Amino acid sequence: MKKLETLFSELDYTVRYEKGSFQSGYCIVENRKVAVVNKFFDTESRINVLLEVLGVIDYTEEKLSEKSIKLLKGIRNNSLTDENEEEPSN
């Protein structure tokens, strides 16, 4: 969780955990680069929400540290692997 928060920080985004009626568990305030996550979510749900937000926001890897780039590539590889896996045929 902390690694994702660091990644957002390097992208100049602030992650805040607030209560509210978010349809998808988060709200992005674009002009302020703030991602607001539902504070009542458990840790796994918060991580999933932050991963979802990463897929929505625009960013470049230029600002990122080596550790964050590695984390981002790992996230992308897992996503691509999951999407490309096929059901075994019987």
Coordinates of C-alpha atoms in Angstrom, one line a residue:
M1 CA 0.0 0.0 0.0
K2 CA 2.8 2.4 0.9
K3 CA 4.5 1.7 -2.4
L4 CA 1.4 2.7 -4.3
E5 CA 1.0 5.9 -2.2
T6 CA 4.7 6.7 -3.0
L7 CA 4.1 6.1 -6.7
F8 CA 1.1 8.6 -6.6
S9 CA 3.2 11.1 -4.7
E10 CA 5.9 10.9 -7.4
L11 CA 3.2 11.5 -10.0
D12 CA 2.3 14.7 -8.0
Y13 CA -1.0 13.1 -6.9
T14 CA -2.3 13.3 -3.3
V15 CA -4.1 10.3 -2.0
R16 CA -6.7 11.0 0.6
Y17 CA -9.0 8.6 2.4
E18 CA -12.4 10.2 3.1
K19 CA -15.9 9.1 3.7
G20 CA -18.4 9.8 1.0
S21 CA -20.8 8.1 -1.5
F22 CA -18.4 7.2 -4.2
Q23 CA -19.9 5.0 -6.9
S24 CA -16.7 3.3 -7.7
G25 CA -14.9 3.8 -4.5
Y26 CA -12.8 6.8 -5.5
C27 CA -13.1 10.3 -6.9
I28 CA -10.4 12.2 -8.9
V29 CA -10.1 15.9 -8.6
E30 CA -8.2 16.5 -11.9
N31 CA -7.2 20.1 -11.5
R32 CA -5.8 19.5 -8.1
K33 CA -4.3 16.0 -8.8
V34 CA -6.1 14.5 -5.8
A35 CA -7.4 10.9 -5.6
V36 CA -10.0 10.5 -2.9
V37 CA -10.5 6.9 -1.8
N38 CA -13.4 5.7 0.4
K39 CA -12.0 5.4 3.9
F40 CA -14.3 2.6 4.9
F41 CA -12.7 0.2 2.4
D42 CA -10.5 -2.5 3.7
T43 CA -6.8 -2.6 2.6
E44 CA -7.3 -4.9 -0.4
S45 CA -10.1 -2.8 -1.7
R46 CA -8.1 0.4 -1.3
I47 CA -5.2 -1.2 -3.3
N48 CA -7.6 -2.3 -6.0
V49 CA -9.0 1.2 -6.2
L50 CA -5.6 2.8 -6.4
L51 CA -4.7 0.4 -9.2
E52 CA -7.9 1.4 -11.0
V53 CA -7.1 5.1 -10.6
L54 CA -3.6 4.4 -12.2
G55 CA -5.4 3.1 -15.3
V56 CA -7.4 6.3 -15.5
I57 CA -5.0 9.2 -14.9
D58 CA -2.5 10.5 -17.4
Y59 CA 1.2 10.4 -16.4
T60 CA 4.7 9.9 -17.7
E61 CA 7.4 7.7 -16.1
E62 CA 10.0 10.5 -16.3
K63 CA 9.3 11.7 -12.7
L64 CA 9.3 8.2 -11.2
S65 CA 12.1 6.6 -9.1
E66 CA 13.6 3.3 -10.2
K67 CA 11.6 1.5 -7.5
S68 CA 8.3 3.0 -8.7
I69 CA 9.0 2.2 -12.4
K70 CA 9.7 -1.4 -11.3
L71 CA 6.4 -1.5 -9.4
L72 CA 4.5 0.0 -12.3
K73 CA 6.0 -2.5 -14.7
G74 CA 5.1 -5.4 -12.3
I75 CA 1.5 -4.1 -12.1
R76 CA 1.3 -3.9 -15.9
N77 CA 2.7 -7.4 -16.4
N78 CA 0.3 -8.9 -13.9
S79 CA -2.6 -7.1 -15.6
L80 CA -1.6 -8.2 -19.0
T81 CA -1.0 -11.8 -17.8
D82 CA -4.4 -11.9 -16.2
E83 CA -6.2 -10.5 -19.2
N84 CA -4.4 -12.8 -21.6
E85 CA -4.9 -16.0 -19.7
E86 CA -7.3 -18.5 -21.3
E87 CA -9.5 -21.0 -19.7
P88 CA -8.1 -24.5 -20.0
S89 CA -10.0 -26.6 -22.6
N90 CA -11.5 -29.9 -21.5

